[in-house]
Short mmCIF file of C-alpha atoms and ligand atoms in Angstrom, two decimals:
data_model
loop_
_atom_site.label_atom_id
_atom_site.label_comp_id
_atom_site.label_asym_id
_atom_site.label_seq_id
_atom_site.Cartn_x
_atom_site.Cartn_y
_atom_site.Cartn_z
CA MET A 1 0.37 -0.35 0.16
CA ALA A 2 1.42 3.37 -0.90
CA VAL A 3 0.00 5.33 2.30
CA LYS A 4 3.84 5.88 4.07
CA LYS A 5 5.14 7.49 7.54
CA MET A 6 6.50 10.34 7.64
CA GLN A 7 8.65 11.80 10.37
CA LYS A 8 7.75 15.06 11.45
CA ARG A 9 8.85 17.69 13.78
CA LEU A 10 6.13 18.96 16.22
CA PHE A 11 2.96 17.02 14.82
CA GLY A 12 2.57 13.12 16.51
CA THR A 13 0.56 11.12 14.98
CA ASN A 14 -2.83 13.00 15.66
CA GLY A 15 -1.68 16.49 15.60
CA VAL A 16 0.30 18.56 18.70
CA ARG A 17 0.17 17.82 21.60
CA GLY A 18 1.38 19.23 25.13
CA VAL A 19 1.74 20.21 28.93
CA VAL A 20 -0.24 23.50 28.16
CA GLY A 21 2.36 26.47 29.17
CA LYS A 22 5.53 24.46 28.95
CA ASP A 23 5.25 22.76 25.49
CA LEU A 24 2.29 24.32 24.31
CA THR A 25 1.90 28.44 24.34
CA PRO A 26 -0.35 31.00 22.84
CA GLU A 27 2.65 31.98 20.44
CA LEU A 28 2.81 28.28 19.28
CA VAL A 29 -0.80 28.27 18.49
CA VAL A 30 -1.13 31.18 17.02
CA ALA A 31 1.85 30.25 14.39
CA ILE A 32 0.60 27.58 13.78
CA GLY A 33 -2.85 29.08 12.85
CA GLN A 34 -1.31 32.06 10.83
CA SER A 35 0.45 28.78 9.26
CA LEU A 36 -2.56 26.83 8.15
CA GLY A 37 -4.65 30.84 7.38
CA THR A 38 -1.35 30.23 4.69
CA MET A 39 -1.41 27.11 3.66
CA ARG A 40 -5.46 26.79 3.34
CA LYS A 41 -6.20 30.44 2.99
CA GLY A 42 -10.15 30.66 2.91
CA ARG A 43 -13.12 29.42 5.51
CA ILE A 44 -12.21 27.85 8.81
CA ALA A 45 -14.05 26.29 11.26
CA VAL A 46 -12.46 25.74 14.59
CA GLY A 47 -14.14 23.82 17.84
CA ARG A 48 -12.53 22.59 21.51
CA ASP A 49 -13.02 19.82 23.66
CA THR A 50 -13.64 20.75 27.41
CA ARG A 51 -9.83 21.14 28.74
CA THR A 52 -9.67 24.32 30.95
CA SER A 53 -7.16 26.20 28.63
CA GLY A 54 -8.97 25.56 25.31
CA GLU A 55 -10.61 29.18 25.51
CA MET A 56 -6.97 30.13 25.78
CA PHE A 57 -5.77 28.50 22.53
CA VAL A 58 -9.43 28.80 20.61
CA LYS A 59 -8.51 32.25 20.71
CA ALA A 60 -5.29 31.84 19.85
CA ILE A 61 -5.97 29.88 16.72
CA LYS A 62 -8.24 32.53 14.97
CA SER A 63 -5.52 35.10 16.02
CA GLY A 64 -3.07 32.95 13.61
CA LEU A 65 -6.20 32.57 10.95
CA LEU A 66 -7.71 36.07 10.81
CA ALA A 67 -4.23 38.28 10.69
CA THR A 68 -3.61 35.64 7.85
CA GLY A 69 -6.91 36.93 6.14
CA CYS A 70 -8.98 33.80 6.61
CA ASP A 71 -13.03 34.06 7.75
CA VAL A 72 -13.18 31.72 11.06
CA VAL A 73 -16.90 30.08 11.80
CA ASP A 74 -16.30 29.26 15.68
CA CYS A 75 -18.43 25.94 16.49
CA GLY A 76 -17.82 26.04 20.51
CA VAL A 77 -17.37 22.98 21.83
CA LEU A 78 -17.96 19.73 20.17
CA PRO A 79 -16.60 15.93 19.81
CA THR A 80 -14.10 16.19 16.97
CA PRO A 81 -15.53 13.98 14.49
CA ALA A 82 -18.38 16.21 14.67
CA LEU A 83 -15.93 18.99 13.38
CA GLN A 84 -14.82 17.08 10.99
CA TYR A 85 -18.06 16.03 10.03
CA ILE A 86 -19.26 19.81 9.47
CA VAL A 87 -15.54 20.96 7.58
CA LYS A 88 -16.85 18.20 5.02
CA GLY A 89 -17.10 19.57 1.75
CA GLN A 90 -18.33 22.89 3.31
CA PHE A 91 -14.81 24.42 4.95
CA ASP A 92 -11.44 24.78 3.35
CA GLY A 93 -9.94 23.21 6.75
CA GLY A 94 -10.20 23.54 10.12
CA ALA A 95 -8.43 23.24 13.25
CA MET A 96 -10.02 21.51 16.15
CA ILE A 97 -8.22 22.58 20.19
CA THR A 98 -7.55 18.95 21.85
CA ALA A 99 -5.53 16.60 23.94
CA SER A 100 -7.17 14.47 23.16
CA HIS A 101 -6.73 11.37 25.81
CA ASN A 102 -4.06 13.10 27.59
CA PRO A 103 -4.50 14.48 31.42
CA PRO A 104 -6.16 17.77 31.92
CA GLU A 105 -3.24 19.32 32.07
CA TYR A 106 -2.33 18.91 28.41
CA ASN A 107 -4.02 19.81 25.14
CA GLY A 108 -3.44 20.76 21.67
CA VAL A 109 -4.49 20.98 17.87
CA LYS A 110 -5.43 18.98 15.33
CA ILE A 111 -5.76 20.14 11.71
CA ILE A 112 -8.47 18.96 9.31
CA GLU A 113 -8.59 19.03 5.64
CA PRO A 114 -11.49 20.07 3.48
CA ASP A 115 -12.30 16.50 2.96
CA GLY A 116 -12.76 16.29 6.65
CA THR A 117 -9.64 13.55 7.10
CA GLU A 118 -7.07 14.70 9.71
CA MET A 119 -4.32 16.74 8.04
CA GLY A 120 -1.82 13.81 5.87
CA ASP A 121 2.34 13.79 6.66
CA GLU A 122 2.94 15.76 4.03
CA GLU A 123 0.87 18.60 4.29
CA THR A 124 2.18 18.68 7.75
CA ILE A 125 5.39 19.17 6.87
CA LYS A 126 4.45 21.67 5.01
CA LEU A 127 2.69 22.73 8.04
CA GLU A 128 5.56 22.92 9.91
CA GLU A 129 8.25 24.14 7.91
CA LEU A 130 5.85 27.39 7.63
CA ILE A 131 5.60 27.52 11.41
CA PHE A 132 10.00 27.16 11.40
CA ASP A 133 10.38 29.74 9.28
CA ARG A 134 7.64 31.69 9.74
CA SER A 135 6.90 32.71 6.64
CA PHE A 136 3.35 33.26 7.02
CA SER A 137 1.56 35.72 4.60
CA THR A 138 -0.10 37.72 6.69
CA GLU A 139 -2.48 40.75 5.70
CA PRO A 140 -3.25 44.71 5.58
CA TRP A 141 -5.16 46.27 8.05
CA ASP A 142 -8.04 46.07 5.69
CA LYS A 143 -7.94 42.55 5.00
CA THR A 144 -7.43 40.32 7.75
CA GLY A 145 -10.49 38.67 8.38
CA THR A 146 -14.17 38.18 10.46
CA GLU A 147 -15.87 35.56 12.76
CA ILE A 148 -19.01 33.84 13.44
CA GLN A 149 -20.33 31.69 16.22
CA SER A 150 -21.56 29.10 15.16
CA PRO A 151 -22.43 26.95 18.40
CA GLU A 152 -25.88 25.16 16.68
CA ARG A 153 -23.48 23.61 13.77
CA ILE A 154 -23.37 20.92 15.82
CA GLU A 155 -27.41 19.34 14.96
CA GLN A 156 -25.70 18.53 11.77
CA TYR A 157 -23.31 16.05 13.09
CA ILE A 158 -25.98 14.24 15.37
CA LYS A 159 -28.95 13.99 12.58
CA ALA A 160 -26.03 12.34 10.37
CA ILE A 161 -25.73 10.21 12.86
CA THR A 162 -29.29 9.30 13.55
CA ASP A 163 -30.34 9.01 10.44
CA HIS A 164 -27.81 5.61 8.87
CA PHE A 165 -30.11 4.23 12.00
CA PRO A 166 -34.06 5.28 11.15
CA GLY A 167 -36.88 2.96 13.04
CA LYS A 168 -35.88 3.82 17.05
CA ILE A 169 -34.09 0.23 16.79
CA GLY A 170 -32.77 1.15 20.27
CA THR A 171 -36.76 0.79 21.74
CA GLY A 172 -36.84 -0.99 24.72
CA MET A 173 -32.96 -1.19 25.40
CA ILE A 174 -31.29 1.10 28.52
CA VAL A 175 -27.77 2.30 27.73
CA VAL A 176 -25.35 3.92 29.93
CA ALA A 177 -23.29 6.64 28.29
CA ASP A 178 -19.93 8.25 30.19
CA PRO A 179 -18.98 10.94 27.69
CA GLY A 180 -16.07 11.84 31.00
CA SER A 181 -16.88 14.91 31.22
CA GLY A 182 -15.37 15.72 27.68
CA PRO A 183 -17.19 16.98 24.36
CA ALA A 184 -20.01 13.71 23.85
CA CYS A 185 -22.00 15.20 27.00
CA LEU A 186 -23.56 17.20 23.79
CA THR A 187 -24.19 14.40 21.10
CA THR A 188 -23.80 10.75 22.58
CA PRO A 189 -26.77 10.82 25.04
CA ARG A 190 -28.66 12.69 22.48
CA ILE A 191 -27.99 10.06 19.34
CA LEU A 192 -28.80 7.13 21.74
CA THR A 193 -31.94 8.87 23.10
CA GLU A 194 -32.76 9.64 19.27
CA LEU A 195 -32.38 5.40 18.74
CA GLY A 196 -34.90 5.14 21.03
CA CYS A 197 -32.74 3.53 24.09
CA LYS A 198 -33.37 4.96 27.66
CA VAL A 199 -29.91 6.69 28.40
CA ILE A 200 -28.43 7.21 31.77
CA THR A 201 -25.65 9.33 31.36
CA ILE A 202 -22.65 9.56 33.87
CA ASN A 203 -19.31 11.72 33.77
CA GLY A 204 -21.96 13.91 32.05
CA ILE A 205 -21.23 17.52 32.74
CA MET A 206 -18.88 19.38 30.56
CA ASP A 207 -15.82 20.04 32.76
CA GLY A 208 -12.19 20.27 32.46
CA THR A 209 -10.50 19.27 34.88
CA PHE A 210 -12.04 15.81 34.66
CA PRO A 211 -13.50 15.37 37.91
CA GLY A 212 -15.51 11.95 37.59
CA ARG A 213 -12.16 9.78 35.07
CA LEU A 214 -9.36 10.92 33.02
CA PRO A 215 -10.10 11.50 29.66
CA GLU A 216 -8.25 7.94 28.76
CA PRO A 217 -11.23 5.50 29.16
CA SER A 218 -9.27 2.61 31.19
CA ALA A 219 -10.91 -0.06 32.41
CA GLU A 220 -10.40 1.26 35.61
CA GLY A 221 -10.99 5.01 35.06
CA LEU A 222 -14.69 3.14 34.08
CA LYS A 223 -15.73 1.68 37.29
CA ASN A 224 -18.27 3.39 38.30
CA CYS A 225 -19.51 3.33 34.58
CA ALA A 226 -19.76 -0.59 35.01
CA ALA A 227 -21.35 -0.35 38.60
CA LEU A 228 -24.61 1.98 36.62
CA VAL A 229 -24.46 -0.80 33.70
CA THR A 230 -24.67 -3.46 36.03
CA SER A 231 -27.38 -2.02 38.59
CA SER A 232 -29.33 0.00 35.88
CA GLY A 233 -29.79 -3.25 34.26
CA ALA A 234 -28.45 -1.63 30.66
CA VAL A 235 -27.20 -3.89 27.85
CA PHE A 236 -23.83 -1.92 27.47
CA GLY A 237 -22.52 1.17 28.93
CA VAL A 238 -20.21 3.06 26.29
CA ALA A 239 -17.59 5.43 27.27
CA HIS A 240 -15.69 8.16 24.89
CA ASP A 241 -11.79 9.25 25.36
CA GLY A 242 -11.19 13.59 25.45
CA ASP A 243 -12.87 14.33 22.15
CA ALA A 244 -14.97 11.32 21.45
CA ASP A 245 -13.28 10.32 18.19
CA ARG A 246 -12.63 6.84 20.29
CA ALA A 247 -15.22 4.78 21.78
CA VAL A 248 -14.79 1.83 24.14
CA PHE A 249 -17.62 -0.26 25.52
CA ILE A 250 -18.79 -2.20 29.42
CA ASP A 251 -20.92 -5.18 29.01
CA GLU A 252 -24.28 -5.92 30.53
CA ARG A 253 -21.93 -8.15 33.29
CA GLY A 254 -20.21 -4.96 33.92
CA LYS A 255 -17.03 -5.89 31.82
CA PHE A 256 -15.24 -3.76 29.78
CA VAL A 257 -14.71 -5.24 26.33
CA GLU A 258 -10.99 -5.51 24.99
CA GLU A 259 -10.72 -2.90 22.23
CA ASN A 260 -9.74 -5.42 19.78
CA GLN A 261 -12.69 -7.93 20.63
CA GLN A 262 -15.23 -4.59 20.30
CA PHE A 263 -13.44 -3.63 16.86
CA ALA A 264 -13.40 -7.34 15.54
CA LEU A 265 -18.01 -7.33 16.62
CA ILE A 266 -18.39 -4.33 14.56
CA ALA A 267 -16.67 -6.28 12.15
CA GLN A 268 -18.55 -8.69 11.93
CA HIS A 269 -21.90 -7.14 12.01
CA ILE A 270 -20.57 -4.62 8.86
CA CYS A 271 -19.11 -7.76 6.93
CA HIS A 272 -21.49 -9.94 7.55
CA ASN A 273 -24.17 -7.79 5.73
CA LYS A 274 -21.93 -6.01 2.79
CA ARG A 275 -18.70 -7.35 1.23
CA GLY A 276 -15.54 -5.55 0.73
CA VAL A 277 -12.16 -4.50 2.76
CA VAL A 278 -11.74 -3.62 6.28
CA VAL A 279 -8.01 -1.44 6.70
CA THR A 280 -6.44 -1.13 9.99
CA PRO A 281 -2.96 -0.73 11.39
CA VAL A 282 -0.47 -3.93 11.54
CA SER A 283 -0.81 -3.01 14.82
CA THR A 284 -4.74 -4.55 15.65
CA GLY A 285 -5.13 -7.26 16.99
CA GLN A 286 -5.59 -11.13 15.47
CA VAL A 287 -9.05 -11.71 16.20
CA VAL A 288 -10.20 -8.77 13.48
CA GLU A 289 -8.61 -10.27 9.99
CA THR A 290 -9.59 -13.42 11.57
CA VAL A 291 -13.92 -12.79 11.66
CA VAL A 292 -13.05 -10.47 8.71
CA LYS A 293 -12.21 -13.35 6.34
CA GLN A 294 -14.70 -15.24 7.96
CA GLU A 295 -17.20 -12.89 6.31
CA ASN A 296 -15.67 -13.29 2.90
CA CYS A 297 -14.38 -9.70 3.17
CA SER A 298 -10.60 -9.19 3.44
CA ILE A 299 -8.16 -6.89 5.41
CA GLU A 300 -5.80 -4.63 4.64
CA TYR A 301 -3.33 -3.49 6.75
CA THR A 302 -1.18 0.02 6.79
CA PRO A 303 1.21 1.75 9.24
CA VAL A 304 -0.30 2.71 12.75
CA GLY A 305 -2.09 5.38 13.31
CA SER A 306 -5.56 6.64 12.28
CA ILE A 307 -4.58 9.13 9.52
CA TYR A 308 -3.53 5.96 7.84
CA VAL A 309 -6.04 3.71 8.32
CA ALA A 310 -8.54 7.49 6.70
CA ARG A 311 -6.00 7.85 4.14
CA THR A 312 -5.60 4.56 2.53
CA MET A 313 -9.55 3.77 2.69
CA ARG A 314 -9.65 6.66 -0.02
CA LEU A 315 -7.05 5.46 -1.68
CA LEU A 316 -8.83 2.14 -2.62
CA LEU A 317 -11.96 3.72 -3.39
CA GLU A 318 -10.60 5.97 -5.65
CA GLN A 319 -9.09 2.37 -7.16
CA ARG A 320 -12.58 1.45 -6.82
CA LYS A 321 -11.78 -1.91 -4.31
CA PRO A 322 -15.34 -2.00 -2.24
CA VAL A 323 -14.23 -0.34 1.33
CA VAL A 324 -16.36 -1.25 3.91
CA PHE A 325 -15.02 -0.47 7.40
CA GLY A 326 -11.65 0.98 9.39
CA GLY A 327 -10.53 1.41 12.53
CA GLU A 328 -7.77 0.74 14.91
CA GLY A 329 -7.37 -1.37 17.69
CA ASN A 330 -8.47 1.17 20.69
CA GLY A 331 -12.14 2.04 19.84
CA GLY A 332 -11.12 4.63 16.93
CA LEU A 333 -13.74 3.00 14.53
CA ILE A 334 -14.15 4.59 11.40
CA PHE A 335 -17.57 4.18 8.92
CA PRO A 336 -16.65 4.97 5.41
CA ASP A 337 -21.00 5.67 4.70
CA HIS A 338 -20.39 8.37 7.11
CA GLN A 339 -16.98 9.81 6.89
CA PHE A 340 -13.12 8.97 7.36
CA CYS A 341 -12.46 9.68 10.39
CA ARG A 342 -12.68 7.66 14.10
CA ASP A 343 -15.72 8.46 15.19
CA GLY A 344 -16.98 7.91 19.23
CA GLY A 345 -20.82 8.94 18.16
CA MET A 346 -20.68 6.71 15.79
CA THR A 347 -19.63 3.46 17.40
CA ALA A 348 -21.90 3.95 20.11
CA ALA A 349 -24.56 4.38 17.83
CA MET A 350 -23.82 1.31 15.55
CA MET A 351 -23.44 -0.95 19.28
CA VAL A 352 -27.20 -0.24 19.46
CA SER A 353 -27.93 -1.40 15.93
CA LEU A 354 -25.82 -4.60 16.35
CA LEU A 355 -27.28 -5.94 19.55
CA LYS A 356 -31.13 -5.22 17.74
CA SER A 357 -29.88 -7.08 14.06
CA THR A 358 -28.31 -10.16 16.69
CA GLY A 359 -31.38 -10.45 19.44
CA LYS A 360 -27.82 -11.61 21.30
CA LYS A 361 -26.19 -9.57 24.61
CA LEU A 362 -23.16 -7.94 24.35
CA SER A 363 -21.45 -10.45 26.18
CA GLU A 364 -22.13 -13.51 24.37
CA LEU A 365 -21.42 -12.22 21.20
CA ILE A 366 -17.57 -11.59 22.79
CA ASP A 367 -17.79 -14.87 24.36
CA GLY A 368 -18.61 -16.38 20.99
CA LEU A 369 -15.32 -15.01 19.27
CA PRO A 370 -12.18 -16.51 18.54
CA ARG A 371 -9.90 -16.50 21.52
CA ARG A 372 -6.56 -14.75 21.13
CA VAL A 373 -4.00 -13.22 23.98
CA ILE A 374 -2.22 -10.29 23.51
CA ILE A 375 0.88 -9.27 25.59
CA LYS A 376 1.93 -5.43 25.16
CA ASP A 377 5.30 -3.62 26.64
CA LYS A 378 7.27 -0.85 25.93
CA ILE A 379 11.10 -0.42 26.77
CA ALA A 380 13.10 2.76 27.26
CA THR A 381 15.79 3.09 25.08
CA LYS A 382 17.98 4.55 22.45
CA GLU A 383 18.79 1.87 20.40
CA GLY A 384 15.22 1.64 18.62
CA ASP A 385 16.87 1.41 14.71
CA LYS A 386 19.77 -1.57 16.27
CA ILE A 387 17.02 -3.88 17.57
CA LEU A 388 14.59 -3.58 14.62
CA GLU A 389 18.37 -4.39 12.07
CA LEU A 390 19.05 -6.92 14.70
CA ILE A 391 15.20 -8.70 14.66
CA LYS A 392 14.73 -9.50 11.09
CA THR A 393 18.45 -10.81 10.93
CA VAL A 394 17.05 -13.11 13.65
CA TYR A 395 14.23 -13.80 12.25
CA PRO A 396 14.94 -14.99 8.28
CA ARG A 397 13.19 -18.09 7.93
CA GLU A 398 9.48 -16.30 9.58
CA MET A 399 7.11 -13.81 7.65
CA LEU A 400 8.65 -10.40 7.67
CA ASP A 401 6.59 -7.54 7.66
CA GLU A 402 7.79 -4.35 7.76
CA THR A 403 4.33 -1.52 7.37
CA ASP A 404 5.71 0.22 10.66
CA GLY A 405 8.73 -1.33 12.53
CA VAL A 406 9.16 -4.95 12.10
CA LYS A 407 6.28 -7.82 12.23
CA ILE A 408 6.85 -11.82 13.14
CA TYR A 409 4.68 -14.21 11.65
CA LYS A 410 5.65 -17.20 13.31
CA ASP A 411 3.33 -20.47 13.42
CA SER A 412 0.13 -19.56 15.07
CA SER A 413 1.68 -16.21 16.17
CA TRP A 414 2.24 -12.59 15.51
CA ALA A 415 4.79 -10.08 17.43
CA LEU A 416 4.95 -6.38 16.41
CA ILE A 417 8.36 -4.32 17.45
CA ARG A 418 7.87 -0.84 16.62
CA ALA A 419 10.95 2.42 17.86
CA SER A 420 8.66 5.02 18.69
CA GLY A 421 9.84 9.08 16.65
CA THR A 422 8.92 11.05 19.94
CA GLU A 423 10.41 8.69 22.55
CA PRO A 424 13.45 6.75 23.33
CA ILE A 425 11.21 3.43 23.72
CA ILE A 426 10.27 1.18 21.69
CA ARG A 427 6.85 -0.99 21.88
CA ILE A 428 6.55 -5.14 22.10
CA ILE A 429 3.19 -6.69 21.48
CA VAL A 430 2.28 -10.07 20.95
CA ASP A 431 -0.85 -12.05 19.33
CA SER A 432 -1.01 -15.87 20.46
CA ASP A 433 -3.56 -18.52 20.40
CA THR A 434 -2.72 -19.31 24.09
CA ARG A 435 -0.80 -17.91 26.65
CA GLU A 436 1.51 -20.70 26.80
CA ASN A 437 2.60 -18.90 23.09
CA ALA A 438 2.36 -15.78 24.01
CA SER A 439 4.39 -15.67 26.77
CA GLU A 440 6.81 -18.18 24.88
CA PHE A 441 7.08 -15.67 21.86
CA PHE A 442 7.43 -12.62 23.97
CA GLU A 443 10.98 -14.37 26.20
CA GLU A 444 11.99 -15.13 23.36
CA ILE A 445 12.22 -11.35 21.32
CA LYS A 446 13.58 -10.00 24.88
CA LYS A 447 15.99 -12.47 25.19
CA HIS A 448 17.36 -11.30 21.47
CA ILE A 449 17.28 -8.01 22.18
CA ASN A 450 18.82 -7.99 25.68
CA PRO A 451 22.32 -7.55 24.32
CA ILE A 452 21.77 -4.56 23.14
CA LEU A 453 20.30 -2.89 25.86
CA GLU A 454 22.07 -4.12 28.49
CA LYS A 455 25.66 -1.90 26.45
MG1 MG B 1 -9.31 10.87 20.54
#
């Protein structure tokens, strides 16, 4: 596949992120606004999540955009996929102030292209060059931009999702929504209610101090959500990260649904009804490929990062390949009939549709999936490149995939070893049919790389 990863200086896989006042300053965000305005002169939509520093940074990005003559439409507080939906086909670009799943002291900027996707590597590198060179096309006093406030545009997003599921399919279902005090407070309870569900909300008041739980929707953080699911008799609980492009689930027994299993279930549901290609990074659990193939669909792997998934989906469609679904094994799922970005609100609605069409409990569906065991680890080292080179020589007979790092297929297992582009660490994932095989493969890899770590 032609979509390749390129190293950036400032932006990571999903935008710029940093601790407020330390890594991420108003000066930097003004410069990002000026750069974006220089590259995408026209009408730009902006939005933010619920972080306490959001107001400061949204003003900074708008100031930069206005200085370059762009007209700005401020959509207020909303999920990232809502802003992406609004930008798609209606704007010359977008900027979302968010740090996604990071703790409250962080903030960041995600740049959105006119087609609603996050900006790809090549364009982001051009944007970074403008920031570092400070070569902005600033306008004189009589050509600066204008701003309008347009918080009602969030309704377009809610309607786009509910229109996919006519007929009040959630009637009779109790569901728990945990937006984690983030912008999905405005969307997910509404979407599920309009589908006919009876919705009970926890952490449903927007608050950038995140008093109920951290923005990362972890099993630990969702204990209260899980307790509410079992005590209310809900069919599931759904929780989002800080900007609601991801959704994770609690089953009716109060158990956290591992994200690869969630991906596999929704892939099964979609592939059962449509035949085509599912796109996902090389890091996604084997369970997804297995169910996709059982449903006579095929899988296409990409580098790790949702923009590579979204761009590959678009590329395949341009080549007239039927792309039916995409996503990552972290609850970030992409529904191409809706839009080419991860969408937590759409994922929540799709779970209602899945339960309605199968007539089964979520736990029964999970128990019916092929069993896989995943081990994940990260190791601090500056020798990432050296380790990857070594690993390739250690496994000359096994099938190796170098889409991102090195993936080694061995018997009924695989292992993925990747060096981080931003931190001095390597990440190891082992995916196996049994716990014994997983541990054995993991220990074998560590034994090979230990001599480099000890130097
Ligand atoms: Mg996110």
